[in-house]
CSV table of C-alpha atoms (C1' of nucleotides) in Angstrom, one decimal:
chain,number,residue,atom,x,y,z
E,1,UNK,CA,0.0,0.0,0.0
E,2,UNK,CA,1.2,3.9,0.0
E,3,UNK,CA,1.9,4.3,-3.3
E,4,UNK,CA,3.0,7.9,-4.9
E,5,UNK,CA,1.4,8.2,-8.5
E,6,UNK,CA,0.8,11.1,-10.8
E,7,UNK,CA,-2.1,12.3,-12.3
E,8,UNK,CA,-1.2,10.7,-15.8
E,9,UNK,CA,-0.3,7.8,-14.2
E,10,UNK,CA,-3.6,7.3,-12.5
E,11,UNK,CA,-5.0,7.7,-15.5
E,12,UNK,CA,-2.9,4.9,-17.3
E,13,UNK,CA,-3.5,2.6,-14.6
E,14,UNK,CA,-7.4,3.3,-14.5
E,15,UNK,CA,-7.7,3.2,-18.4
E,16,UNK,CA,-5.5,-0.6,-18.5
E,17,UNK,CA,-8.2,-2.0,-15.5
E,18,UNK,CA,-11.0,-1.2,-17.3
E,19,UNK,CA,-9.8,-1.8,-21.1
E,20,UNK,CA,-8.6,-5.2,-19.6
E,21,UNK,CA,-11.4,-7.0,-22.0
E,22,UNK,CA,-9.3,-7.0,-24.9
E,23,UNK,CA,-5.2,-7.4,-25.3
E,24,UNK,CA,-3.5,-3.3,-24.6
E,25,UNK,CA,-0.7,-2.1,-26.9
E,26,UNK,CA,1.1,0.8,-26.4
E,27,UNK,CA,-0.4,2.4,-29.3
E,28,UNK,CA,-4.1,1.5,-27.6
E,29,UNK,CA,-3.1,3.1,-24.6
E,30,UNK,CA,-2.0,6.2,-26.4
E,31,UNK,CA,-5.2,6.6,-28.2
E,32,UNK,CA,-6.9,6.2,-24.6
E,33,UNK,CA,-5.6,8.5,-22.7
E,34,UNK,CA,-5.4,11.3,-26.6
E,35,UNK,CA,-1.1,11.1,-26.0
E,36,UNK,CA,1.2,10.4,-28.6
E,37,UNK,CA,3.1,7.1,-28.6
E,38,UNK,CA,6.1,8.8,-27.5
E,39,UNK,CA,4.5,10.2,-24.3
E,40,UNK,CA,3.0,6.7,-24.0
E,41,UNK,CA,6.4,5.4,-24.3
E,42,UNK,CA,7.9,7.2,-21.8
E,43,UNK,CA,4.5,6.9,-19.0
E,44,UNK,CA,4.3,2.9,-19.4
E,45,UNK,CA,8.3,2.7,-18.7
E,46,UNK,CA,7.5,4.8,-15.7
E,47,UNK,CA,5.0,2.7,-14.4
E,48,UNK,CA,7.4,-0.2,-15.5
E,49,UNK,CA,9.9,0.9,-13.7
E,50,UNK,CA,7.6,1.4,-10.6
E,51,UNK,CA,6.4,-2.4,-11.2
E,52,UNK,CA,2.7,-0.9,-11.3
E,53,UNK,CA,2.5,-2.5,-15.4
E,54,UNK,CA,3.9,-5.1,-17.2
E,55,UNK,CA,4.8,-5.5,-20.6
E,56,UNK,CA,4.8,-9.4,-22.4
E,57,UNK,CA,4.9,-9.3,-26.1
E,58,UNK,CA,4.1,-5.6,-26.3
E,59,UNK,CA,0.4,-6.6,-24.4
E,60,UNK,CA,0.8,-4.6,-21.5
E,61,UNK,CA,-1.1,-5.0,-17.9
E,62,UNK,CA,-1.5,-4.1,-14.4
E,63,UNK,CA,0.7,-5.8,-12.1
E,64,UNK,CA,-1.3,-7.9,-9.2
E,65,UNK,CA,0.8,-4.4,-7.2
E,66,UNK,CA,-1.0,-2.3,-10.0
E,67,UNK,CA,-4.4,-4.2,-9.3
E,68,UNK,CA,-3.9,-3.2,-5.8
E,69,UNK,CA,-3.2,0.2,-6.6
E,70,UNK,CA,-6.4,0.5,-9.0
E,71,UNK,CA,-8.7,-1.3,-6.4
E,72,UNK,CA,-7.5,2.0,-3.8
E,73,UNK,CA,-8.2,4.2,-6.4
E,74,UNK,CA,-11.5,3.1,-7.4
E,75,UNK,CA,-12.7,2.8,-3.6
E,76,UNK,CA,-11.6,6.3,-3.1
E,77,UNK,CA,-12.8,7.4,-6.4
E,78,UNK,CA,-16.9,6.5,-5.2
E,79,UNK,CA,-16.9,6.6,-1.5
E,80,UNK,CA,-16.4,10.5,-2.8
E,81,UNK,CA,-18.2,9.8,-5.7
E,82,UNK,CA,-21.1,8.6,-3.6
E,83,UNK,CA,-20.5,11.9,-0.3
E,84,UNK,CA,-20.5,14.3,-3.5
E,85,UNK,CA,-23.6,12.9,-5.0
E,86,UNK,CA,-25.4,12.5,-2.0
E,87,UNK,CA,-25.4,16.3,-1.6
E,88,UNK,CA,-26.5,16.9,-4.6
E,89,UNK,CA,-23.7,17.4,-6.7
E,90,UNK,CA,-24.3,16.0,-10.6
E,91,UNK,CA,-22.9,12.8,-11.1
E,92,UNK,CA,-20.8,13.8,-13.9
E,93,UNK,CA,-19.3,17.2,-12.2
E,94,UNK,CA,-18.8,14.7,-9.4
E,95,UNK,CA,-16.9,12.3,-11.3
E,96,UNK,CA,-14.8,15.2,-12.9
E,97,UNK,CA,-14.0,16.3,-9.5
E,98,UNK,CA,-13.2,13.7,-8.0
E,99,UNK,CA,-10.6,12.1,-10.6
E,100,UNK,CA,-8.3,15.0,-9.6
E,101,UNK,CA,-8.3,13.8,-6.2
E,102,UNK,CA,-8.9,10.3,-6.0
E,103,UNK,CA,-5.4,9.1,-6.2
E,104,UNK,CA,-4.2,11.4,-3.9
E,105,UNK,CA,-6.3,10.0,-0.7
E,106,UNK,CA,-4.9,7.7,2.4
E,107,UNK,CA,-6.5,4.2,1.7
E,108,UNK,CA,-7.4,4.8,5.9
E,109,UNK,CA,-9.1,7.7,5.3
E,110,UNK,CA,-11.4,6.1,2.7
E,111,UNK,CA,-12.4,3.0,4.7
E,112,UNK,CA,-13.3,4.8,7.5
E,113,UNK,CA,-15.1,7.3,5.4
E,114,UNK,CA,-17.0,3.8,3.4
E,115,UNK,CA,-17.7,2.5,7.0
E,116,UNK,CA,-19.6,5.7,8.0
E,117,UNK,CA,-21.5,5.4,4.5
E,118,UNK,CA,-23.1,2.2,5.7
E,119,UNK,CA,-20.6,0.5,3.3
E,120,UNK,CA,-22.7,0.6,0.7
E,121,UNK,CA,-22.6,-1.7,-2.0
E,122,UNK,CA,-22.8,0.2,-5.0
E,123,UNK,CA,-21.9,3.9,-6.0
E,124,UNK,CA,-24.1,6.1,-8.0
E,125,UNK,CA,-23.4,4.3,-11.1
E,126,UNK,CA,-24.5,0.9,-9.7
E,127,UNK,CA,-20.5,-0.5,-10.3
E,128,UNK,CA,-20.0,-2.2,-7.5
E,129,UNK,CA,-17.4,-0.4,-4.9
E,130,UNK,CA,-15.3,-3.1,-3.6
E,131,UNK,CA,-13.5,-5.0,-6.0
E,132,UNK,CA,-11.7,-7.6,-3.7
Q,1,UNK,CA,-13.4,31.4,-9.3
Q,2,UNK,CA,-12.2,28.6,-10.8
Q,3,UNK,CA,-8.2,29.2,-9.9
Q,4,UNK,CA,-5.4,27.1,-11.0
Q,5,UNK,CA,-2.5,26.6,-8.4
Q,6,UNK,CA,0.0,24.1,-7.7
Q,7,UNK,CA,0.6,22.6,-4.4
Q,8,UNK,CA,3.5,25.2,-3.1
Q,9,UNK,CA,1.2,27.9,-4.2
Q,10,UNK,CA,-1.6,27.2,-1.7
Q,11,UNK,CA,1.0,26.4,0.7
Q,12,UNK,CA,2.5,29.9,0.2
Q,13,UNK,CA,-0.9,31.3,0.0
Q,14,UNK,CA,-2.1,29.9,3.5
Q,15,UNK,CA,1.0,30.8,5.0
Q,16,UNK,CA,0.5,34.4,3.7
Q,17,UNK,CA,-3.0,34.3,5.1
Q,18,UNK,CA,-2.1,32.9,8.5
Q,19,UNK,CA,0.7,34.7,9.3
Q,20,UNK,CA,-0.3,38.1,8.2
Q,21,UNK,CA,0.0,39.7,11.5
Q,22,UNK,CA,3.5,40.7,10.5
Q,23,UNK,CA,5.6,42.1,7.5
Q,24,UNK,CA,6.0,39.3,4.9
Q,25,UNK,CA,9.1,39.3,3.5
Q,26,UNK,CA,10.8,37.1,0.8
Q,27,UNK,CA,13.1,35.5,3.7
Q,28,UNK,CA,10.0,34.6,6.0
Q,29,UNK,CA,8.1,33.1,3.1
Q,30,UNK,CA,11.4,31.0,2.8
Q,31,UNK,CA,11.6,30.6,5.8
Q,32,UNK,CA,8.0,29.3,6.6
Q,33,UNK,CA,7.5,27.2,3.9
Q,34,UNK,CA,11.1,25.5,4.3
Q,35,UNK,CA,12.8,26.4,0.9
Q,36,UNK,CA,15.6,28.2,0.1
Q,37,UNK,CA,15.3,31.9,-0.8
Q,38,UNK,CA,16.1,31.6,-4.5
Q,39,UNK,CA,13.5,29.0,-4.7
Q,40,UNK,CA,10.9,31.5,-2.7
Q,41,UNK,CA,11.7,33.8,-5.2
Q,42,UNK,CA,10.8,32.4,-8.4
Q,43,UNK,CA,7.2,31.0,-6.1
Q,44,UNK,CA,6.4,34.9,-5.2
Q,45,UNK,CA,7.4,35.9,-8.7
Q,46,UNK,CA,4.9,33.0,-10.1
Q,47,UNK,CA,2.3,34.2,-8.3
Q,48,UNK,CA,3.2,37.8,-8.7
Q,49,UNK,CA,2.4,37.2,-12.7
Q,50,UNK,CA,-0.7,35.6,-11.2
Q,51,UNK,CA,-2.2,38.5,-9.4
Q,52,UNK,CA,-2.3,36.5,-6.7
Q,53,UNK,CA,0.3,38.2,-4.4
Q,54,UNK,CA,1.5,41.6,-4.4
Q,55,UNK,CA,4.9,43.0,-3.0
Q,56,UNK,CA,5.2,46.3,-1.9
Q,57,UNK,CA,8.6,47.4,-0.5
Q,58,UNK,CA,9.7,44.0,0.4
Q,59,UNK,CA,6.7,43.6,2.3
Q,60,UNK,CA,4.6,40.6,0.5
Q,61,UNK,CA,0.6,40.2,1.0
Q,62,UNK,CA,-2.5,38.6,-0.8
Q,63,UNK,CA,-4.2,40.5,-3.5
Q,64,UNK,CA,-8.2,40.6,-2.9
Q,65,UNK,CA,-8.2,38.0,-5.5
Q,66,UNK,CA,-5.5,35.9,-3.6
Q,67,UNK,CA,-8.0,36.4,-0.7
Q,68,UNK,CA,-10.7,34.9,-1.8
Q,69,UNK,CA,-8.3,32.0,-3.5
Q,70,UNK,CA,-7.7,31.9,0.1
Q,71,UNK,CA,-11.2,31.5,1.2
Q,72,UNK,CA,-11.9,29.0,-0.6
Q,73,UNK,CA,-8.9,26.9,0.2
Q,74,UNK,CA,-9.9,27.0,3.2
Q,75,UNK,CA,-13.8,26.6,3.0
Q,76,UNK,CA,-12.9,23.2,1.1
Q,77,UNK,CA,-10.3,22.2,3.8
Q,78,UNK,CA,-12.6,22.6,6.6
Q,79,UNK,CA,-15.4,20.9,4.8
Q,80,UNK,CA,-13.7,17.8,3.9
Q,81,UNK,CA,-11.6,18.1,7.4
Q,82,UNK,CA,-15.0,18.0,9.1
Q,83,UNK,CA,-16.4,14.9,6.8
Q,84,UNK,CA,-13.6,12.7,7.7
Q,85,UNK,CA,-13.0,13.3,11.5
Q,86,UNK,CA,-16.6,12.7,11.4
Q,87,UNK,CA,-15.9,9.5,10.0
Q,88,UNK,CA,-13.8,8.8,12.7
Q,89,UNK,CA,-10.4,9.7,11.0
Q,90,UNK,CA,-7.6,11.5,13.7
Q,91,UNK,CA,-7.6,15.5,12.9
Q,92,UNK,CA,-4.0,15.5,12.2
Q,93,UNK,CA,-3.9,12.8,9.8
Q,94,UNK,CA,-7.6,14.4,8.2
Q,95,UNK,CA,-5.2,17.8,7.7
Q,96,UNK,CA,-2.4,16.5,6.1
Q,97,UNK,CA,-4.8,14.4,4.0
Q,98,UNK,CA,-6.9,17.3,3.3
Q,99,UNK,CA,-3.9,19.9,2.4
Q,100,UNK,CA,-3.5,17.5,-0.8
Q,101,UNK,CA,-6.9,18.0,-2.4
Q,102,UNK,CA,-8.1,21.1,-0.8
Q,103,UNK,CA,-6.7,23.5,-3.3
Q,104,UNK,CA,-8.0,20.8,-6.3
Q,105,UNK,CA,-11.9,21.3,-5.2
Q,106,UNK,CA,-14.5,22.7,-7.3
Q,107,UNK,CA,-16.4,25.6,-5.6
Q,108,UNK,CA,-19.3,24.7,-6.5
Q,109,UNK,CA,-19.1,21.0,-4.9
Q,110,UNK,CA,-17.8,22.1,-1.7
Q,111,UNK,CA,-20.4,24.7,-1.4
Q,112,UNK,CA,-23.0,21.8,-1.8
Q,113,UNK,CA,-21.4,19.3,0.8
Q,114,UNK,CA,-21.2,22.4,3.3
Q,115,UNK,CA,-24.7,22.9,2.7
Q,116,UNK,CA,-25.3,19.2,3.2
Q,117,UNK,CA,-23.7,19.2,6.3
Q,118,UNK,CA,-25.7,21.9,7.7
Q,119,UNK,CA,-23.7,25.0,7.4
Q,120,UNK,CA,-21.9,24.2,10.5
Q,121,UNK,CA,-19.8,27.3,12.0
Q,122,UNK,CA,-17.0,25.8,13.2
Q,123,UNK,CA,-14.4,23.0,12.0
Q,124,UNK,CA,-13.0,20.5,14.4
Q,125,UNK,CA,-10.7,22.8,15.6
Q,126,UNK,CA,-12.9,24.9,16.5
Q,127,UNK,CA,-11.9,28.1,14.0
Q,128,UNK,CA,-14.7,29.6,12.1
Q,129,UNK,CA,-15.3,27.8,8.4
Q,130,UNK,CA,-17.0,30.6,6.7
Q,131,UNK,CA,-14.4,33.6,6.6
Q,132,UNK,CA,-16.2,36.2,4.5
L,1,DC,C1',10.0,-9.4,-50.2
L,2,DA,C1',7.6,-5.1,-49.8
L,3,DT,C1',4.6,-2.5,-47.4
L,4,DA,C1',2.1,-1.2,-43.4
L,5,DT,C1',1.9,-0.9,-38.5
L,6,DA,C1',3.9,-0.4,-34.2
L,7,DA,C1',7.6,0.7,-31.1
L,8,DT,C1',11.5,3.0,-30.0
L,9,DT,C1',15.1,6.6,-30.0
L,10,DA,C1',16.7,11.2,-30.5
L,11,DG,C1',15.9,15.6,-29.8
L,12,DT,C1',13.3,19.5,-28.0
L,13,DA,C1',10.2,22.1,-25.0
L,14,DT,C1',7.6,23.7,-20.9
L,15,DA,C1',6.3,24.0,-16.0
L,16,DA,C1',7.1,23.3,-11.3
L,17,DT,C1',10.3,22.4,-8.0
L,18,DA,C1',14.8,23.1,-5.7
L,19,DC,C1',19.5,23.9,-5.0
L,20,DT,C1',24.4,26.6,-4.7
L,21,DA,C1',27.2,30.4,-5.5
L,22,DA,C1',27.7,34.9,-6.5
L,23,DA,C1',26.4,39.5,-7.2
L,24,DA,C1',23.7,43.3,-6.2
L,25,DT,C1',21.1,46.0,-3.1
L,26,DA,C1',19.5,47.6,1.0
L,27,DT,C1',19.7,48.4,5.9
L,28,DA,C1',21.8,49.1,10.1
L,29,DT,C1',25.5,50.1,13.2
L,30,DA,C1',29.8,51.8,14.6
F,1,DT,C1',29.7,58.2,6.3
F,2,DA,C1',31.8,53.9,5.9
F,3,DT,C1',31.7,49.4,6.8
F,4,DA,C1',29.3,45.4,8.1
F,5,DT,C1',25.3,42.7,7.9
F,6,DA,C1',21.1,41.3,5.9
F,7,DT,C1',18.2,40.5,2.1
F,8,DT,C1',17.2,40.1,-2.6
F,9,DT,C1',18.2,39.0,-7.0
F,10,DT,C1',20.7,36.7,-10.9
F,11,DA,C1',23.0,33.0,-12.9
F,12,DG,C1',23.5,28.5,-13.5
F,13,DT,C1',22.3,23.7,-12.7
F,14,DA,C1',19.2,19.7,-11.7
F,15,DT,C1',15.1,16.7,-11.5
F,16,DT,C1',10.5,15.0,-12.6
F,17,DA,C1',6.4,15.0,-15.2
F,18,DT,C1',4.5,16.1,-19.2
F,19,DA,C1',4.3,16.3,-24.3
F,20,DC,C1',5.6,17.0,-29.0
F,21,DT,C1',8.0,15.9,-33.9
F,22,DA,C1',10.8,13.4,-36.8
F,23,DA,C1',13.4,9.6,-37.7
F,24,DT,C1',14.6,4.9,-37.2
F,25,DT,C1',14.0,0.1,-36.1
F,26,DA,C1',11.3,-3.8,-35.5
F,27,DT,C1',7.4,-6.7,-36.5
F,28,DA,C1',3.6,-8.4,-39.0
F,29,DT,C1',0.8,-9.0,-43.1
F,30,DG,C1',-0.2,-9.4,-47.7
DNA sequence: CATATAATTAGTATAATACTAAAATATATA
DNA sequence: TATATATTTTAGTATTATACTAATTATATG
């Protein structure tokens, strides 16, 4: 746990997790997240480098670390989703906002704050919140 | 507003704020946030071109506008400070995780979860939320 | 094999952060 | 006032993240 990501790299990570249904290339990841392969290039060796991704024949994926990572993010990202929503804010402004933040937040933080919710199952989306 | 700082320039601008009962010089600024004076330099000079701080004979303060960038800051800090320690989360650790986003929060939001949290007047620590 | 696709390298750029060392300027004290 | 001290500014360098173009290399497909 406590892991130190940028904003792009959030971004990589969430867009591998939930592109995972077919085989990612760099170039796939490049048109994802509207980057040239170059900046791809030099993002995915980050996240390489940080052993969040891994790269087998040019398919790349998360790491069972950069699962763990994604899972943080994605509880963070709608327990907030979910306290923003609740008072009244617009699902999509909510989602917007919270994107810039989500992979910023202590993973002890957002369990407490899920426990206060009720733990609720689902976020405003109906995706299920916990992943593991 | 919608404002666009980085992290050392809310730092800079809450240290501005909260220490304004004296002179602000260049070498307090420095000093305060923990970075060299050259480094404090090019920080005052960013958010000199910003119109976010102003220097008058040495002495360095908020513009109106880096008030209410201020305000803000500190309307979202206090609203997500008060979420989490009601959540159960330790009002240290909820400040330190709070400085990260607070600056990254849309107005709008934060108005709404103060609102849904029933306008209180004070944060956990007691210090008004609302300041103008 | 030739061509098309994809990946990589090389080179450049910008913004934010941060430093040291030196120079310039200002202020204070003897 | 002259010197010493304090403060600011400039110059130069470095790192990390981001992002680009152009060119090259590798791989795959027809």
């Amino acid at each position: 746990m406590e892991y130190n990501i940028t904003r792009k790299e959030r971004d990589c990570i969430v867009a591998l997790y939930e592109n995972s249904g077919f085989p990612l290339r760099l170039f796939n990841i490049a048109d994802i997240l509207k980057i040239k392969a170059p900046t791809a290039y030099e993002l995915v060796k980050r996240l390489e480098s940080k052993n969040i991704i891994n790269k087998t024949n040019g398919i790349i994926s998360l790491t069972t670390y950069g699962i763990s990572i994604y899972d943080e993010i994605i509880m963070a990202h709608r327990t907030l989703e979910l306290i923003l929503t609740k008072s009244g804010v617009n699902s999509d402004t909510a989602c917007e906002q919270i994107e810039r933040i989500d992979y910023l937040m202590d993973d002890v933080s957002v369990q407490k704050l899920f426990k206060s919710l009720g733990q609720p199952q689902t976020c405003p989306h109906g995706k299920p919140i916990k992943v593991n």
